Coordinates of C-alpha atoms in Angstrom, one line a residue:
Chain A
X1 CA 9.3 6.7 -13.7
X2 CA 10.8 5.2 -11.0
X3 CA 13.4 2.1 -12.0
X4 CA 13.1 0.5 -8.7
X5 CA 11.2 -2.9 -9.2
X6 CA 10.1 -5.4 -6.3
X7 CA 8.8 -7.9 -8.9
X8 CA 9.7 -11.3 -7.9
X9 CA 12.2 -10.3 -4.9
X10 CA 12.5 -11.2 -1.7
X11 CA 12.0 -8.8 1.1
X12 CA 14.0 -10.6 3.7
X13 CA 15.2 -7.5 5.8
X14 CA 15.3 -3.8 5.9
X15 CA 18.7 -4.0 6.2
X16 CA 19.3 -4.5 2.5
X17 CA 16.8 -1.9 1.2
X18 CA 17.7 1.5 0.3
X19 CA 15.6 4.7 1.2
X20 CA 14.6 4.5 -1.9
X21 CA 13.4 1.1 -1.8
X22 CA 11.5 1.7 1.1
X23 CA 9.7 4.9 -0.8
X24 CA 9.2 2.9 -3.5
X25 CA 6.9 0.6 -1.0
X26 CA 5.5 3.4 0.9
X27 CA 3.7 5.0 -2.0
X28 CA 1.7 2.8 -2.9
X29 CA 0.0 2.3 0.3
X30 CA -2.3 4.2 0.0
X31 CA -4.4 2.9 -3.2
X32 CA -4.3 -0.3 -0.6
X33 CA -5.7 1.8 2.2
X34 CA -8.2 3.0 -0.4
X35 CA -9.6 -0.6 -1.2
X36 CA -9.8 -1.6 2.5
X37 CA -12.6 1.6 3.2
X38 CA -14.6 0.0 0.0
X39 CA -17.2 -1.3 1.3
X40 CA -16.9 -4.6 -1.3
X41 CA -13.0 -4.8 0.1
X42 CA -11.7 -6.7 -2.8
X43 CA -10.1 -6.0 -6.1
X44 CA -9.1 -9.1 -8.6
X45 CA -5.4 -7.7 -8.9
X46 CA -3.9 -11.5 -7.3
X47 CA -6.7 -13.5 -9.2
X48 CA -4.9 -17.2 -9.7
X49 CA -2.1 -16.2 -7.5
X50 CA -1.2 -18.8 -4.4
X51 CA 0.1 -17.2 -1.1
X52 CA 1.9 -19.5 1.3
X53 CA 1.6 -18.2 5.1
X54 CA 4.2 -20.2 6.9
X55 CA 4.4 -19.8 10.7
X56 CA 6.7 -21.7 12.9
X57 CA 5.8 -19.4 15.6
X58 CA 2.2 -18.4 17.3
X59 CA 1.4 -15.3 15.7
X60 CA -2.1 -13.6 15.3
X61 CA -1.9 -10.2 14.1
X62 CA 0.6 -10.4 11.7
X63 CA -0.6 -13.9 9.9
X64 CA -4.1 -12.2 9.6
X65 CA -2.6 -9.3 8.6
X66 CA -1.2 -11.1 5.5
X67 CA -4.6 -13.6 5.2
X68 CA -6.6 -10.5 4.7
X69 CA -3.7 -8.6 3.1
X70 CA -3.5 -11.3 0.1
X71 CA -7.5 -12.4 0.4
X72 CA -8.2 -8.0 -0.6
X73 CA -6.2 -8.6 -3.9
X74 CA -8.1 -12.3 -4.4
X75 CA -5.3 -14.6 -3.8
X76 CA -5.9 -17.8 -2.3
X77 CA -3.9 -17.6 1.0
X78 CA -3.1 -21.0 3.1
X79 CA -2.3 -20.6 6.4
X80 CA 0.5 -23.6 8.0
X81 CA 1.1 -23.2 11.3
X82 CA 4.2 -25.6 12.8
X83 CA 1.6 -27.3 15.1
X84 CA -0.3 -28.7 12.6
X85 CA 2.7 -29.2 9.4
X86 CA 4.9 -32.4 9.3
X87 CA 8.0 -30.5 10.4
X88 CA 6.6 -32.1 13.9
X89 CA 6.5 -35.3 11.9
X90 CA 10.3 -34.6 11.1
X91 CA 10.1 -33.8 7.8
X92 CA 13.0 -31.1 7.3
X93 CA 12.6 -27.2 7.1
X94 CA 14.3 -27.4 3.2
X95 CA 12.1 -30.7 2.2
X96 CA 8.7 -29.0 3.5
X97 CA 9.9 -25.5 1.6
X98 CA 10.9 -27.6 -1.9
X99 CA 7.0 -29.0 -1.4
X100 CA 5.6 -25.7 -0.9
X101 CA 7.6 -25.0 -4.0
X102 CA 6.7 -27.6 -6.4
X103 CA 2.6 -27.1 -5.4
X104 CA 3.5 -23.9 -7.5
X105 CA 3.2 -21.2 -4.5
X106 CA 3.6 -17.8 -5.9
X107 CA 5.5 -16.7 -2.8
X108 CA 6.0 -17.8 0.8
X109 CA 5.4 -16.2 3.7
X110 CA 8.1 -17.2 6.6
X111 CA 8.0 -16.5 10.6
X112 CA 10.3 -18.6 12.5
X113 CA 11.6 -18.5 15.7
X114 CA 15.6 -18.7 14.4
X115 CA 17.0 -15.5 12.9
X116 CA 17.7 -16.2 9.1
X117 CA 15.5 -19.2 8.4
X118 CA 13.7 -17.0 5.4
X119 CA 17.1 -15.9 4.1
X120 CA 17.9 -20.1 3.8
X121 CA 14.2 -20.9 2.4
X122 CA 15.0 -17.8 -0.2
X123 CA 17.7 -19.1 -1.0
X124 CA 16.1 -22.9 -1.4
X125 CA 13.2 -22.1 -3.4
X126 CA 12.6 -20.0 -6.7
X127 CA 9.4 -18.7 -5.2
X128 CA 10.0 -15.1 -3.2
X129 CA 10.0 -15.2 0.3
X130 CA 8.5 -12.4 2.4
X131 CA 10.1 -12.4 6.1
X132 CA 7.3 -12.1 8.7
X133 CA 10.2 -11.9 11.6
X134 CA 12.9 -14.0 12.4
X135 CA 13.8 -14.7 15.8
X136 CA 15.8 -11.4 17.3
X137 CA 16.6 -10.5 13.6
X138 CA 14.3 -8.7 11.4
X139 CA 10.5 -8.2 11.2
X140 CA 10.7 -5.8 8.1
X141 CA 6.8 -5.2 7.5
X142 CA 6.2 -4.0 10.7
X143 CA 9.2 -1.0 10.1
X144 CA 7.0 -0.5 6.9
X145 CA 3.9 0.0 8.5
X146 CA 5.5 1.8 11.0
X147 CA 7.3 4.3 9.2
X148 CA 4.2 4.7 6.4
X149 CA 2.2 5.2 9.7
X150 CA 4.7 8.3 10.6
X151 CA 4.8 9.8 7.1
X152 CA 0.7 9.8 6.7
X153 CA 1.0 11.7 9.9
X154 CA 4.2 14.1 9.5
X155 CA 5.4 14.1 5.6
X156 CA 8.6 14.1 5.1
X157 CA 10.7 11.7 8.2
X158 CA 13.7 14.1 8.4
X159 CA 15.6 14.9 11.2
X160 CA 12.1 13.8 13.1
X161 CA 13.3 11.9 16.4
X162 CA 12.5 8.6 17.7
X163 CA 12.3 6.8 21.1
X164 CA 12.2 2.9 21.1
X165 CA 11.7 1.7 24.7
X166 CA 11.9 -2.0 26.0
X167 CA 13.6 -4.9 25.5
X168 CA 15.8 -3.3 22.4
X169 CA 18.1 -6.6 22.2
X170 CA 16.0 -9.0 21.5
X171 CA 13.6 -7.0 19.2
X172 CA 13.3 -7.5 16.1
X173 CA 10.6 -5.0 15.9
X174 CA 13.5 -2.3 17.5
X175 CA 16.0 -3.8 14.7
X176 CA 13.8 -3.2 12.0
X177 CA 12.9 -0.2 13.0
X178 CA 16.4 1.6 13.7
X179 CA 16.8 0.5 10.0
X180 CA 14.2 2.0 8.6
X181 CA 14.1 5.2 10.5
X182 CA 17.7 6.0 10.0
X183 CA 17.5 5.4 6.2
X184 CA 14.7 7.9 6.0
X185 CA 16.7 10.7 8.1
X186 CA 15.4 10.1 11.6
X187 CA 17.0 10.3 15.0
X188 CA 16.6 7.3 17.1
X189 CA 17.6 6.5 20.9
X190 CA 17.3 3.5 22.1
X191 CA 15.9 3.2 25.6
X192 CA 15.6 0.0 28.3
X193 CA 17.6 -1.7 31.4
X194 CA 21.3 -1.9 30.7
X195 CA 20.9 -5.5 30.3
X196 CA 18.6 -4.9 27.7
X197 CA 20.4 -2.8 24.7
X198 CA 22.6 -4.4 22.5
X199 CA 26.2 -3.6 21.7
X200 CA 27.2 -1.8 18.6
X201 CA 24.4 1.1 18.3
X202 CA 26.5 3.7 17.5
X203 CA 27.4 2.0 14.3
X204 CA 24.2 2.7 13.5
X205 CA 24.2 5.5 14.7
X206 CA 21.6 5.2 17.5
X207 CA 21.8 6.8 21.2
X208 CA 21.1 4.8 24.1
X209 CA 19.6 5.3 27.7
X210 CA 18.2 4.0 30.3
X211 CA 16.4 7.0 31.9
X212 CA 12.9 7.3 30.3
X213 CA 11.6 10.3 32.0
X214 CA 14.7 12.3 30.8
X215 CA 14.3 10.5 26.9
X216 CA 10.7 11.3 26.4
X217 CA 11.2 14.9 26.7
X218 CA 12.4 15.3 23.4
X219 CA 11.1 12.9 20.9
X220 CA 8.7 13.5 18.2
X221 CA 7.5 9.1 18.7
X222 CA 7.9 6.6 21.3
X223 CA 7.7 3.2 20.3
X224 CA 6.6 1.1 23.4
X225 CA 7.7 -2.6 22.7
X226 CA 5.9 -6.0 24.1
X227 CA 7.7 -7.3 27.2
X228 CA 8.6 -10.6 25.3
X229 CA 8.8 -13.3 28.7
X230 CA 8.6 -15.8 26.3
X231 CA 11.9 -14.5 25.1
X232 CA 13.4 -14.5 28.3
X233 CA 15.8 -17.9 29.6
X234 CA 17.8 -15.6 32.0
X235 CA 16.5 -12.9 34.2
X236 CA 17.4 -9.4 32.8
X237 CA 15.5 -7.5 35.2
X238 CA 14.3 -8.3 39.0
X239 CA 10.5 -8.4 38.2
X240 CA 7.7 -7.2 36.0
X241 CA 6.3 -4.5 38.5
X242 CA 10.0 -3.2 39.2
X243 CA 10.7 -2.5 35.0
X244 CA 6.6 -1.2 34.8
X245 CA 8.5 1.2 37.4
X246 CA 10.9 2.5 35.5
X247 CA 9.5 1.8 31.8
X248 CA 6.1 1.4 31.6
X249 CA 4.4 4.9 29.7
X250 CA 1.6 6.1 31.7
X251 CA -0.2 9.2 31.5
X252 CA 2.0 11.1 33.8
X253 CA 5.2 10.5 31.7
X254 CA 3.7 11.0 28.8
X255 CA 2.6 14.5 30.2
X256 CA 6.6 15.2 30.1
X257 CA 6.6 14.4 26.0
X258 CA 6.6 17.4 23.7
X259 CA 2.6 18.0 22.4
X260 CA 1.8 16.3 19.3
X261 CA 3.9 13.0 21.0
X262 CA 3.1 10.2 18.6
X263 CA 2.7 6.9 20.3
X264 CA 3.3 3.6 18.7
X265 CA 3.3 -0.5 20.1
X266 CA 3.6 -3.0 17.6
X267 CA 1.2 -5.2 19.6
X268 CA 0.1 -7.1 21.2
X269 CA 0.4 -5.1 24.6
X270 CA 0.3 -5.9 27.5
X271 CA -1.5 -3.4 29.6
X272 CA 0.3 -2.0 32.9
X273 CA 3.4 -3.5 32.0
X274 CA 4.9 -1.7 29.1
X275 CA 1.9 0.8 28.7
X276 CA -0.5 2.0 30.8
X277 CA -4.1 1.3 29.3
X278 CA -4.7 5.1 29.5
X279 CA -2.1 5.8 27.1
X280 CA -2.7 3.1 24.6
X281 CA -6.0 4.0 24.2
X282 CA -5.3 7.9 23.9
X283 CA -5.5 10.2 21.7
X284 CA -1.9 10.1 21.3
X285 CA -1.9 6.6 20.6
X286 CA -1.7 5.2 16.9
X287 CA -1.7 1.7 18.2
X288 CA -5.0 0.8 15.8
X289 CA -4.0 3.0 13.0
X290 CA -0.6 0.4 12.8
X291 CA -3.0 -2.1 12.4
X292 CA -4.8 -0.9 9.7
X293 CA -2.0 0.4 8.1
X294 CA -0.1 -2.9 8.0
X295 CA -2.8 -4.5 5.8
X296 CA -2.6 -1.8 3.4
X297 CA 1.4 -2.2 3.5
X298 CA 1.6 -6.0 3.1
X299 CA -1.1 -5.6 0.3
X300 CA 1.1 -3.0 -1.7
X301 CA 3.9 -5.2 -0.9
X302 CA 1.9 -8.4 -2.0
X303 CA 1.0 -6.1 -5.1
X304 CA 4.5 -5.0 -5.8
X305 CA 6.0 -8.7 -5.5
X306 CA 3.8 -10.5 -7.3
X307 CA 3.8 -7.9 -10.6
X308 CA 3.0 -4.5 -9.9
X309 CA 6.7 -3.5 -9.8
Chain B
X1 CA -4.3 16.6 -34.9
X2 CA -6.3 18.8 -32.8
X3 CA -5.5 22.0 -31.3
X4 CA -6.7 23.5 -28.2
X5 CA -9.7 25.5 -30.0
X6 CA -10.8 22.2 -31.6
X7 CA -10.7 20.0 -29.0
X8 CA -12.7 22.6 -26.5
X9 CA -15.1 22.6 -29.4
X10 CA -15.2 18.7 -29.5
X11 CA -16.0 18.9 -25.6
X12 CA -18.3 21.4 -25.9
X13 CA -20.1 18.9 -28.3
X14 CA -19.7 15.9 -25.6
X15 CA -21.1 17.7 -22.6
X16 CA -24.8 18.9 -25.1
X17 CA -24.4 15.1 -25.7
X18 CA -24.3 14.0 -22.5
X19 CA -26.8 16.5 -20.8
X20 CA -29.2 15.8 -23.7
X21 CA -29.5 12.4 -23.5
X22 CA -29.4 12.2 -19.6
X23 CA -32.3 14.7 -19.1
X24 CA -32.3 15.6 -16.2
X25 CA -28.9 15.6 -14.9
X26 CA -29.3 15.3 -11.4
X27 CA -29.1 11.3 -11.8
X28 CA -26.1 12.3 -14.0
X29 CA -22.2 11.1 -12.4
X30 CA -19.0 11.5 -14.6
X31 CA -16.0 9.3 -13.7
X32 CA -13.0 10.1 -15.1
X33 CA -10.2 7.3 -15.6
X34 CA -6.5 8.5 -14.9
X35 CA -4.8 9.9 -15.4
X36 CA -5.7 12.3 -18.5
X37 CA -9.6 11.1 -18.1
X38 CA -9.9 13.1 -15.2
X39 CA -9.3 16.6 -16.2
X40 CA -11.2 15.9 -19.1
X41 CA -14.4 14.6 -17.1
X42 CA -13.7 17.7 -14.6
X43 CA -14.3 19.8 -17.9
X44 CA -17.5 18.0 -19.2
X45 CA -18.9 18.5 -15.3
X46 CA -18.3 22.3 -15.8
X47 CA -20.0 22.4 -19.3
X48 CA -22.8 20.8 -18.2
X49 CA -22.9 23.0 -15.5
X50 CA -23.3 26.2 -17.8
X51 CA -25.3 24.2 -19.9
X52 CA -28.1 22.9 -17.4
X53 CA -27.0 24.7 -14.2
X54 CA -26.6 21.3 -12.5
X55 CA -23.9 20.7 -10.8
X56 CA -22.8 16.9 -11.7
X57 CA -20.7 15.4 -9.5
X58 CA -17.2 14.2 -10.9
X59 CA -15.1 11.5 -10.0
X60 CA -11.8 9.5 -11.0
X61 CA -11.0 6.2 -11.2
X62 CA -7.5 4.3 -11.1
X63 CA -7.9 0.9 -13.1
X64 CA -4.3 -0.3 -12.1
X65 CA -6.1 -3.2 -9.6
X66 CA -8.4 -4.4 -12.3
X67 CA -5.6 -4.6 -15.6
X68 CA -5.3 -7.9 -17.2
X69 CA -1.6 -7.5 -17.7
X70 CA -0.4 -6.7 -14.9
X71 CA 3.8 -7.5 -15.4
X72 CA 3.1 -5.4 -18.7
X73 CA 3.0 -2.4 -16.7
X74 CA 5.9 -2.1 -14.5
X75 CA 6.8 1.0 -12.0
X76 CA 3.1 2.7 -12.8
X77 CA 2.6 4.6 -10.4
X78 CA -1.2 4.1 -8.8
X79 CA -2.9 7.1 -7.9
X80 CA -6.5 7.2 -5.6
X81 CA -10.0 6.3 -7.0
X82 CA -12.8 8.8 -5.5
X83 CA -15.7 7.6 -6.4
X84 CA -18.1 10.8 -5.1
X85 CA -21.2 9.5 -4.1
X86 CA -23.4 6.5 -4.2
X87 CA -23.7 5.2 -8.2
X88 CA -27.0 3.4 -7.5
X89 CA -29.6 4.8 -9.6
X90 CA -27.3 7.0 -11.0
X91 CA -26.4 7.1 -14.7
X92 CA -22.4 6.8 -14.8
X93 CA -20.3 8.4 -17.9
X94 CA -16.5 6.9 -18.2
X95 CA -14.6 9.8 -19.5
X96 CA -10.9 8.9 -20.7
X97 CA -8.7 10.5 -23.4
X98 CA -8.3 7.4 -25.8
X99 CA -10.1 4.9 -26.7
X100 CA -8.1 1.9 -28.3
X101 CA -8.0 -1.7 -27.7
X102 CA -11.1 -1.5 -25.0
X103 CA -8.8 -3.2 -22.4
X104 CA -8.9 -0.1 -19.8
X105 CA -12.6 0.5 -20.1
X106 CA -13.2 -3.2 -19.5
X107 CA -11.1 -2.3 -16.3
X108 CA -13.2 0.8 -15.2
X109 CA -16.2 -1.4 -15.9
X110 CA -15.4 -4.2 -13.6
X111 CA -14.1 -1.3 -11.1
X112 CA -17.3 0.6 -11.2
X113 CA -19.6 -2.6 -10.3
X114 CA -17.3 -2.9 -7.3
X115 CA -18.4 0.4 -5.7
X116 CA -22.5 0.0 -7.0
X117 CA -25.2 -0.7 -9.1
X118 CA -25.4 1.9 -11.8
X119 CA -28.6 2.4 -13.7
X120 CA -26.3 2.2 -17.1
X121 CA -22.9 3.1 -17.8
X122 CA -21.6 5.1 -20.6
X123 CA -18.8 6.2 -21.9
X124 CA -17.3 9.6 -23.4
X125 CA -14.0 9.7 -25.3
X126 CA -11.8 12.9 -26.9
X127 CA -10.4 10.5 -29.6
X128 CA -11.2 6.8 -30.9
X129 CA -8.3 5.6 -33.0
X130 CA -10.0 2.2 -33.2
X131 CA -8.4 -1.2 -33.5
X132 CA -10.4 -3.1 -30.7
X133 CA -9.4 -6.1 -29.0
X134 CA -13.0 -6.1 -27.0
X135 CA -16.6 -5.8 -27.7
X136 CA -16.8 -1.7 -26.5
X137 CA -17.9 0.9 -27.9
X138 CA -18.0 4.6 -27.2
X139 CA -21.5 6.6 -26.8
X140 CA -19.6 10.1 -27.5
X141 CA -16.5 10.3 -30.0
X142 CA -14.7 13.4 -30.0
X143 CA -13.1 12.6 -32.9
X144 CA -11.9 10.0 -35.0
X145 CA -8.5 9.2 -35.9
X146 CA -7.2 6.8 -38.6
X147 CA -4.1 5.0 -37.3
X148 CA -1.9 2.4 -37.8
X149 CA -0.9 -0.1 -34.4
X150 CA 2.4 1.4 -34.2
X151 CA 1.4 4.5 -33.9
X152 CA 0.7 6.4 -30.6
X153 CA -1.9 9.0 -30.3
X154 CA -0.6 11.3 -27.6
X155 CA -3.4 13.2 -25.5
X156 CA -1.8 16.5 -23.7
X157 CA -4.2 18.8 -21.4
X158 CA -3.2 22.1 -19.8
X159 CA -3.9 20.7 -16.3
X160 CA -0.8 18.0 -16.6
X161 CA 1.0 19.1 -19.4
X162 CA 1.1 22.7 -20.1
X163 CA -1.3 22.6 -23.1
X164 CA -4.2 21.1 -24.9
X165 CA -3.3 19.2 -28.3
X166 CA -3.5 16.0 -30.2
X167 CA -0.8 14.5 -31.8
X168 CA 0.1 10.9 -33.9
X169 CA 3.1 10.0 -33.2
X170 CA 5.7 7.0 -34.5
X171 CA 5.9 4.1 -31.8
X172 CA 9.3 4.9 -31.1
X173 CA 8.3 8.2 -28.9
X174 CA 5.5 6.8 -27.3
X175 CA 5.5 7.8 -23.9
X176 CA 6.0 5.3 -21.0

């Protein structure tokens, strides 16, 4: 028996977990998955249990993904979205946290736009705090869906290779990622315009280029990442169609790939810039399967948090 | 308590049970509960297969989702329910290895209404060692067993541990 336990941690970043953290998580997925194919989706596991979803930044996917994540194991989820909170009323990020608290929230969910804002709520309230991406820092249960997404697909990670392409710097998709795969034994490069890979990646033991058709020739994934403009005060590249030149995947590069290429995009894409629409929706593609999967891993880790272990 | 002749003879007895009083077994659907339910279920199903020549389908159920103590049962590892085919207007037999306080079959029972509408549900044990906390009984007893609450009746099968036997055992061994 495993002496691993999750129960009543944080999961801030996967910087701080150990492979065998991460294992711990990944295996038990799959009774999630399980419940999500019932066709009465729902088990009373979280019965009683409050779920805070606390979004200071638009997001879709991943604050549904933890509604329906936390809704499967019949918690009550609330959803607070900055537009609509009294942080726009001035009320400060600490004071609206310590309220959260005393409602008796059984754990928060945090996105914010500013890297380390969950790590300061953790730290603030008694309740655990799940980080749903920090600005350029972490965005650890996407690298968890990502990696289970890999291992129901291959086994065992080891000495399996990665390519991350796109805007590696100010990912925190790529971050989490790197993380995750090199803990469980992968090979990653990095790949994107000069002006778009950060310093310090061979600490971590990460290659780095900026010639896609030579990369993809030898890796067993490529991760596409979303072409964040929203990201973007200075110009790190001329113009959309000139880095779809160079870095968007379409068909024909992907033709270059070994067989059996996995490709993965955390979403949301945008088509013809990043990837072309023929690739994301090919068979190679296991764009929706991260989708699905990242319900089952937020429930496990929901599951795990709250009790389980 | 048992050895492995007497508790193939007590299963033997469980699957003419079962067959006999769900004539005819095609409407028939054993689940086991893990972990040791489930071999044991697979072994009614092939009984009743020599028995009646129907083949019953078996399947297994993990109750970890449905527990009411949940922080009691740190690190357990979950394992897959399979639930074989539809349970409406079937007749569905819980197999598991002990029955004690009725917590876990309270579990399987609220599991089991999520994937159907059984015509009834039963439920097969190897050993009852009694001392209820819930209003269950079992419809087939392999045996009974006289024990005190600290005890532990410990349940081993060939298909997970090696061998089939019984044994009572002082809480201080009780396995994890």
């Amino acid at each position: 028996m495993s002496s691993i336990s999750f129960r009543g941690r944080d999961l801030l970043d996967v910087e701080t977990l150990s492979a065998e953290d991460i294992q711990h998580i990944l295996d038990a997925v799959p009774s999630f998955k399980e419940v999500s194919e019932r066709d009465i989706k729902k088990v009373p596991t979280l019965r009683g249990k409050t779920v805070i979803n606390l979004f200071f930044e638009p997001s879709t996917r991943t604050r549904t993904s933890f509604e329906i994540a936390g809704k499967r194991l019949s918690a009550d989820v609330v959803n607070i979205s900055v537009a609509t909170s009294s942080v726009s009323k001035g009320e400060s990020l600490r004071d609206m946290a310590d309220n959260l608290a005393a409602m008796q929230a059984d754990v928060l969910i945090v996105r914010h736009h500013v890297a380390g804002v969950p790590h300061f709520l953790a730290r603030s309230v008694p309740q655990p705090v799940i980080n749903a991406g920090d600005g350029a820092h972490e965005h650890p249960t996407q690298a968890l869906l990502d990696v289970f997404t890999l291992q129901e697909k291959w086994g065992s990670l080891q000495d399996r290779s990665a390519l991350i392409v796109g805007d590696i710097a100010s990912s925190r998709v790529a971050r989490s990622n790197v993380l995750a795969m090199r803990k469980l034994g992968m090979q990653v490069c990095v790949c994107g315009p000069r002006t778009m890979l950060p310093a310090g990646l061979d600490q971590l033991g990460v290659e780095s280029t900026s010639d896609l058709d030579e990369a993809i020739q030898s890796t067993d994934v490529v991760m596409m990442l979303r072409m964040q403009r929203e990201r973007h005060k200075d110009v790190l590249f001329p113009s959309l169609a000139e880095y779809a030149e160079r870095y968007c995947l379409t068909g024909e590069r992907l033709r270059r790939a070994k067989e059996g290429v996995v490709v993965m995009h955390p979403g949301p894409i945008n088509r013809g810039v990043e990837i072309a629409p023929e690739v994301a929706d090919g068979l190679a593609s296991v764009i929706l399967q991260q989708v699905t999967n990242g319900v089952a891993v937020r429930m496990a880790l929901l599951y795990l948090i709250l009790g389980g272990g | 308590m048992l050895d492995a002749a007497g508790i193939e003879q007590a299963l033997r007895r469980l699957g003419r049970e079962i067959s006999t009083r769900n004539t005819p077994a095609t409407r028939l659907v054993l689940i086991g509960i893990r972990t040791r339910g489930v071999p044991l279920a697979m072994r009614l199903g092939a009984l009743i297969k020599s028995d009646t020549g129907t083949d019953v389908p078996v399947g297994t159920i993990d109750i970890t989702l449905y527990r009411d103590d949940l922080k009691a049962r740190q690190g357990r590892p979950m394992q897959a329910t399979h639930i074989p085919c539809l349970l409406d207007a079937r007749h569905v037999v819980l197999v598991d290895d002990v029955l004690y306080t009725g917590r876990t079959v309270r579990a399987a029972m609220d599991a089991l209404t999520d994937f159907g509408r059984p015509l009834s549900v039963q439920l097969a044990v190897l050993v009852d060692r009694g001392h209820r906390e819930f209003p269950i009984q079992a419809d087939y007893v392999g045996t009974i067993l006289e024990t005190a609450h600290d005890e532990q009746v410990r349940v081993q099968v060939s298909e997970t541990d090696g061998h089939d036997d019984i044994t009572l055992m002082e809480a201080a061994r009780q396995e994890a």
